[in-house]
Amino acid sequence: MSKLSILFLLVLSFSSVLSELCNPQDKQALLQIKKDLGNPTTLSSWLLTTDCCNRTWLGVSCDTDTQTYRVNDLDLSDLNLPKPYSIPPSIANLPYLNFLSISRTPTLIGQIPSAIAKLTQLRYLYITHTNVSGPIPDLLSQIKTLVTLDFSYNTLSGKLPASLSSLPNLVGITFDGNQISGAIPDSYGSFSKLFTSMTISRNRLTGKIPATFANLNLAFVDLSRNMLEGDASVLFGTEKNTQKILLAKNMLAFDLGKVGLSKNLNGLDLRNNRIYGTLPQGLTALKFLHSFNVSFNDLCGEIPQGGNMQRFDVSSYANNKCLCGSPLPPCT
């Protein structure tokens, strides 16, 4: 190769480096993450010789709006890890992350690293459908920018961190399908007014739903398939914007006939509890109700007729103490 050709290649290589948008510290952090995960083939597009901001690196996006070109979105989903690995603490070396998703990787094990609390600009955190275990880190309460937390379908255990309610921008939590135990903290009734969604189904929660929940205006709540007991009437109210309440398969016991119903309620699943009293007459006025089940409880009295109630069959009312009227046998 001639000296002129070598010089040309050197100039071309130098020009390429100068034109690269990816921040060198972010690039180094990403390559370290790849190494810490055993260099899975899923991340084969993450190459030292290419620009991490040119949209060829799978799951990586950079901030082009402000033209800082810092890595702000990272999606580590469906990783074909060569063997079980933990979430690398090196993720904390991406200080401008706004969105982080780690999903659908059953060979991902270990605990959520405490280093994740260093991501002080993180808004959306999803760790779902993995075998990540251990407690939900209390340190997450240090990330004041958090809007959504989704840790569904892992093997997380321990208690719910009481400190999460201090997050000023949190809109919702989704912790379904884990092994979380203990009581729901009283502090969860003091989430900000932005907080509208709480789903912690398919866990091992015990005790009572805190009375402080009367302060919440949840659009969506799913506490089904736990071991909760006592009064859940605090979740109801005519003044609330509740759209769906799912409490099936607990040990809840309260007078359903005394609760107020949100006019926007479109789904109510209370089956397999110890709920008593009558069905609220307000059910017939609900324009959007499309799913309803109160079977396997201790309810009595005549089923309200009219409105959307006509669409529900025997299975929605079966195995109660003394419910009667269509679609069950007539009251006597």
PDB file of C-alpha atoms in Angstrom, residues 66-229:
ATOM      1  CA  THR A  66     -31.345  19.351  22.569  1.00  0.00           C
ATOM      2  CA  GLN A  67     -28.502  18.165  20.325  1.00  0.00           C
ATOM      3  CA  THR A  68     -26.495  17.061  23.335  1.00  0.00           C
ATOM      4  CA  TYR A  69     -26.501  13.553  21.829  1.00  0.00           C
ATOM      5  CA  ARG A  70     -26.312  11.898  25.230  1.00  0.00           C
ATOM      6  CA  VAL A  71     -27.833   8.421  25.497  1.00  0.00           C
ATOM      7  CA  ASN A  72     -31.304   8.928  27.009  1.00  0.00           C
ATOM      8  CA  ASP A  73     -33.193   5.719  26.083  1.00  0.00           C
ATOM      9  CA  LEU A  74     -31.951   2.171  26.639  1.00  0.00           C
ATOM     10  CA  ASP A  75     -34.048  -0.906  25.869  1.00  0.00           C
ATOM     11  CA  LEU A  76     -32.417  -4.188  26.887  1.00  0.00           C
ATOM     12  CA  SER A  77     -35.184  -6.625  25.964  1.00  0.00           C
ATOM     13  CA  ASP A  78     -35.100 -10.243  24.783  1.00  0.00           C
ATOM     14  CA  LEU A  79     -31.398 -10.645  25.505  1.00  0.00           C
ATOM     15  CA  ASN A  80     -30.007 -14.078  24.630  1.00  0.00           C
ATOM     16  CA  LEU A  81     -27.509 -14.180  27.461  1.00  0.00           C
ATOM     17  CA  PRO A  82     -24.902 -16.965  27.156  1.00  0.00           C
ATOM     18  CA  LYS A  83     -25.474 -17.831  30.842  1.00  0.00           C
ATOM     19  CA  PRO A  84     -27.284 -16.233  33.815  1.00  0.00           C
ATOM     20  CA  TYR A  85     -26.150 -12.671  34.517  1.00  0.00           C
ATOM     21  CA  SER A  86     -27.210  -9.864  36.851  1.00  0.00           C
ATOM     22  CA  ILE A  87     -28.196  -6.333  35.884  1.00  0.00           C
ATOM     23  CA  PRO A  88     -24.827  -4.604  35.480  1.00  0.00           C
ATOM     24  CA  PRO A  89     -24.155  -1.675  37.857  1.00  0.00           C
ATOM     25  CA  SER A  90     -22.372  -0.082  34.881  1.00  0.00           C
ATOM     26  CA  ILE A  91     -25.848   1.063  33.724  1.00  0.00           C
ATOM     27  CA  ALA A  92     -25.405   3.833  36.291  1.00  0.00           C
ATOM     28  CA  ASN A  93     -22.671   5.288  34.068  1.00  0.00           C
ATOM     29  CA  LEU A  94     -25.319   6.630  31.664  1.00  0.00           C
ATOM     30  CA  PRO A  95     -26.259   9.746  33.675  1.00  0.00           C
ATOM     31  CA  TYR A  96     -28.684  11.153  31.090  1.00  0.00           C
ATOM     32  CA  LEU A  97     -30.938   8.098  30.890  1.00  0.00           C
ATOM     33  CA  ASN A  98     -34.600   9.045  30.767  1.00  0.00           C
ATOM     34  CA  PHE A  99     -36.006   5.614  29.865  1.00  0.00           C
ATOM     35  CA  LEU A 100     -34.673   2.191  30.879  1.00  0.00           C
ATOM     36  CA  SER A 101     -36.344  -1.097  29.997  1.00  0.00           C
ATOM     37  CA  ILE A 102     -34.963  -4.542  30.851  1.00  0.00           C
ATOM     38  CA  SER A 103     -37.554  -7.095  29.803  1.00  0.00           C
ATOM     39  CA  ARG A 104     -38.283 -10.662  28.731  1.00  0.00           C
ATOM     40  CA  THR A 105     -34.931 -12.159  29.715  1.00  0.00           C
ATOM     41  CA  PRO A 106     -35.468 -15.128  32.069  1.00  0.00           C
ATOM     42  CA  THR A 107     -31.715 -15.715  32.438  1.00  0.00           C
ATOM     43  CA  LEU A 108     -31.332 -12.328  34.106  1.00  0.00           C
ATOM     44  CA  ILE A 109     -30.919 -12.983  37.838  1.00  0.00           C
ATOM     45  CA  GLY A 110     -29.653 -11.279  40.994  1.00  0.00           C
ATOM     46  CA  GLN A 111     -30.892  -8.115  42.620  1.00  0.00           C
ATOM     47  CA  ILE A 112     -31.675  -4.679  41.245  1.00  0.00           C
ATOM     48  CA  PRO A 113     -28.329  -2.886  41.746  1.00  0.00           C
ATOM     49  CA  SER A 114     -28.312   0.025  44.203  1.00  0.00           C
ATOM     50  CA  ALA A 115     -26.191   1.929  41.675  1.00  0.00           C
ATOM     51  CA  ILE A 116     -29.365   2.501  39.668  1.00  0.00           C
ATOM     52  CA  ALA A 117     -30.196   5.316  42.117  1.00  0.00           C
ATOM     53  CA  LYS A 118     -27.436   7.346  40.432  1.00  0.00           C
ATOM     54  CA  LEU A 119     -29.681   7.747  37.368  1.00  0.00           C
ATOM     55  CA  THR A 120     -31.070  11.022  38.650  1.00  0.00           C
ATOM     56  CA  GLN A 121     -32.817  11.923  35.372  1.00  0.00           C
ATOM     57  CA  LEU A 122     -34.633   8.608  34.964  1.00  0.00           C
ATOM     58  CA  ARG A 123     -38.382   8.907  34.374  1.00  0.00           C
ATOM     59  CA  TYR A 124     -39.471   5.459  33.167  1.00  0.00           C
ATOM     60  CA  LEU A 125     -38.056   2.271  34.677  1.00  0.00           C
ATOM     61  CA  TYR A 126     -39.247  -1.137  33.472  1.00  0.00           C
ATOM     62  CA  ILE A 127     -37.748  -4.420  34.707  1.00  0.00           C
ATOM     63  CA  THR A 128     -40.241  -7.107  33.691  1.00  0.00           C
ATOM     64  CA  HIS A 129     -40.440 -10.834  32.923  1.00  0.00           C
ATOM     65  CA  THR A 130     -36.993 -11.724  34.290  1.00  0.00           C
ATOM     66  CA  ASN A 131     -35.743 -13.730  37.265  1.00  0.00           C
ATOM     67  CA  VAL A 132     -34.429 -10.683  39.079  1.00  0.00           C
ATOM     68  CA  SER A 133     -34.916 -11.283  42.805  1.00  0.00           C
ATOM     69  CA  GLY A 134     -34.473  -9.657  46.201  1.00  0.00           C
ATOM     70  CA  PRO A 135     -36.248  -6.567  47.514  1.00  0.00           C
ATOM     71  CA  ILE A 136     -37.369  -3.475  45.639  1.00  0.00           C
ATOM     72  CA  PRO A 137     -34.566  -1.028  46.519  1.00  0.00           C
ATOM     73  CA  ASP A 138     -35.532   1.688  48.968  1.00  0.00           C
ATOM     74  CA  LEU A 139     -32.962   3.885  47.204  1.00  0.00           C
ATOM     75  CA  LEU A 140     -35.347   4.334  44.272  1.00  0.00           C
ATOM     76  CA  SER A 141     -36.958   7.103  46.295  1.00  0.00           C
ATOM     77  CA  GLN A 142     -33.835   9.174  45.548  1.00  0.00           C
ATOM     78  CA  ILE A 143     -34.757   9.379  41.837  1.00  0.00           C
ATOM     79  CA  LYS A 144     -37.199  12.277  42.136  1.00  0.00           C
ATOM     80  CA  THR A 145     -37.845  12.344  38.381  1.00  0.00           C
ATOM     81  CA  LEU A 146     -39.495   8.900  38.290  1.00  0.00           C
ATOM     82  CA  VAL A 147     -42.897   8.819  36.595  1.00  0.00           C
ATOM     83  CA  THR A 148     -43.497   5.080  36.134  1.00  0.00           C
ATOM     84  CA  LEU A 149     -42.143   2.001  37.904  1.00  0.00           C
ATOM     85  CA  ASP A 150     -42.908  -1.412  36.390  1.00  0.00           C
ATOM     86  CA  PHE A 151     -41.335  -4.473  38.019  1.00  0.00           C
ATOM     87  CA  SER A 152     -43.966  -6.996  36.936  1.00  0.00           C
ATOM     88  CA  TYR A 153     -43.360 -10.733  36.647  1.00  0.00           C
ATOM     89  CA  ASN A 154     -39.973 -11.209  38.261  1.00  0.00           C
ATOM     90  CA  THR A 155     -39.153 -13.035  41.514  1.00  0.00           C
ATOM     91  CA  LEU A 156     -38.891  -9.967  43.724  1.00  0.00           C
ATOM     92  CA  SER A 157     -39.573 -10.501  47.419  1.00  0.00           C
ATOM     93  CA  GLY A 158     -39.511  -8.602  50.691  1.00  0.00           C
ATOM     94  CA  LYS A 159     -41.782  -5.708  51.619  1.00  0.00           C
ATOM     95  CA  LEU A 160     -43.009  -2.743  49.644  1.00  0.00           C
ATOM     96  CA  PRO A 161     -40.689   0.239  50.245  1.00  0.00           C
ATOM     97  CA  ALA A 162     -42.663   2.854  52.189  1.00  0.00           C
ATOM     98  CA  SER A 163     -40.465   5.635  50.775  1.00  0.00           C
ATOM     99  CA  LEU A 164     -41.862   5.369  47.231  1.00  0.00           C
ATOM    100  CA  SER A 165     -44.729   7.658  48.203  1.00  0.00           C
ATOM    101  CA  SER A 166     -42.234  10.532  48.508  1.00  0.00           C
ATOM    102  CA  LEU A 167     -41.657  10.558  44.738  1.00  0.00           C
ATOM    103  CA  PRO A 168     -43.332  13.794  43.589  1.00  0.00           C
ATOM    104  CA  ASN A 169     -43.841  12.877  39.921  1.00  0.00           C
ATOM    105  CA  LEU A 170     -44.828   9.216  40.226  1.00  0.00           C
ATOM    106  CA  VAL A 171     -47.954   8.376  38.232  1.00  0.00           C
ATOM    107  CA  GLY A 172     -48.118   4.633  38.782  1.00  0.00           C
ATOM    108  CA  ILE A 173     -46.510   1.425  40.051  1.00  0.00           C
ATOM    109  CA  THR A 174     -46.862  -2.048  38.558  1.00  0.00           C
ATOM    110  CA  PHE A 175     -45.450  -4.879  40.679  1.00  0.00           C
ATOM    111  CA  ASP A 176     -47.666  -7.778  39.518  1.00  0.00           C
ATOM    112  CA  GLY A 177     -46.500 -11.370  39.586  1.00  0.00           C
ATOM    113  CA  ASN A 178     -43.754 -11.339  42.223  1.00  0.00           C
ATOM    114  CA  GLN A 179     -43.344 -12.689  45.769  1.00  0.00           C
ATOM    115  CA  ILE A 180     -43.753  -9.410  47.634  1.00  0.00           C
ATOM    116  CA  SER A 181     -45.098  -9.937  51.149  1.00  0.00           C
ATOM    117  CA  GLY A 182     -46.197  -7.998  54.201  1.00  0.00           C
ATOM    118  CA  ALA A 183     -48.648  -5.146  54.499  1.00  0.00           C
ATOM    119  CA  ILE A 184     -49.215  -2.248  52.135  1.00  0.00           C
ATOM    120  CA  PRO A 185     -47.522   0.751  53.804  1.00  0.00           C
ATOM    121  CA  ASP A 186     -49.826   3.431  55.240  1.00  0.00           C
ATOM    122  CA  SER A 187     -47.644   5.965  53.418  1.00  0.00           C
ATOM    123  CA  TYR A 188     -49.070   4.727  50.098  1.00  0.00           C
ATOM    124  CA  GLY A 189     -52.127   6.800  50.854  1.00  0.00           C
ATOM    125  CA  SER A 190     -49.995   9.949  50.550  1.00  0.00           C
ATOM    126  CA  PHE A 191     -48.852   9.630  46.943  1.00  0.00           C
ATOM    127  CA  SER A 192     -49.087  12.908  45.044  1.00  0.00           C
ATOM    128  CA  LYS A 193     -52.212  13.921  43.131  1.00  0.00           C
ATOM    129  CA  LEU A 194     -50.485  12.750  39.941  1.00  0.00           C
ATOM    130  CA  PHE A 195     -50.592   9.146  41.165  1.00  0.00           C
ATOM    131  CA  THR A 196     -53.434   7.280  39.432  1.00  0.00           C
ATOM    132  CA  SER A 197     -52.435   3.615  38.972  1.00  0.00           C
ATOM    133  CA  MET A 198     -51.498   0.888  41.459  1.00  0.00           C
ATOM    134  CA  THR A 199     -51.248  -2.749  40.396  1.00  0.00           C
ATOM    135  CA  ILE A 200     -49.706  -5.241  42.820  1.00  0.00           C
ATOM    136  CA  SER A 201     -51.622  -8.395  41.900  1.00  0.00           C
ATOM    137  CA  ARG A 202     -50.384 -11.987  42.217  1.00  0.00           C
ATOM    138  CA  ASN A 203     -48.156 -11.420  45.238  1.00  0.00           C
ATOM    139  CA  ARG A 204     -48.265 -12.370  48.927  1.00  0.00           C
ATOM    140  CA  LEU A 205     -49.561  -9.169  50.480  1.00  0.00           C
ATOM    141  CA  THR A 206     -51.282  -9.515  53.854  1.00  0.00           C
ATOM    142  CA  GLY A 207     -53.089  -7.264  56.298  1.00  0.00           C
ATOM    143  CA  LYS A 208     -55.576  -4.514  55.559  1.00  0.00           C
ATOM    144  CA  ILE A 209     -55.811  -1.919  52.822  1.00  0.00           C
ATOM    145  CA  PRO A 210     -54.701   1.286  54.598  1.00  0.00           C
ATOM    146  CA  ALA A 211     -57.469   3.713  55.544  1.00  0.00           C
ATOM    147  CA  THR A 212     -55.221   6.424  54.072  1.00  0.00           C
ATOM    148  CA  PHE A 213     -56.237   5.147  50.604  1.00  0.00           C
ATOM    149  CA  ALA A 214     -59.349   7.273  51.005  1.00  0.00           C
ATOM    150  CA  ASN A 215     -57.053  10.167  50.034  1.00  0.00           C
ATOM    151  CA  LEU A 216     -56.138   8.584  46.677  1.00  0.00           C
ATOM    152  CA  ASN A 217     -57.963   9.114  43.414  1.00  0.00           C
ATOM    153  CA  LEU A 218     -56.889   6.007  41.549  1.00  0.00           C
ATOM    154  CA  ALA A 219     -58.100   5.469  38.011  1.00  0.00           C
ATOM    155  CA  PHE A 220     -56.855   1.875  38.065  1.00  0.00           C
ATOM    156  CA  VAL A 221     -56.197  -0.393  41.036  1.00  0.00           C
ATOM    157  CA  ASP A 222     -55.424  -4.116  40.942  1.00  0.00           C
ATOM    158  CA  LEU A 223     -54.701  -5.847  44.250  1.00  0.00           C
ATOM    159  CA  SER A 224     -56.130  -9.211  43.203  1.00  0.00           C
ATOM    160  CA  ARG A 225     -54.666 -12.606  44.133  1.00  0.00           C
ATOM    161  CA  ASN A 226     -53.100 -11.646  47.447  1.00  0.00           C
ATOM    162  CA  MET A 227     -54.109 -12.379  51.057  1.00  0.00           C
ATOM    163  CA  LEU A 228     -55.548  -8.988  51.954  1.00  0.00           C
ATOM    164  CA  GLU A 229     -58.362  -8.797  54.477  1.00  0.00           C
TER     165      GLU A 229
END
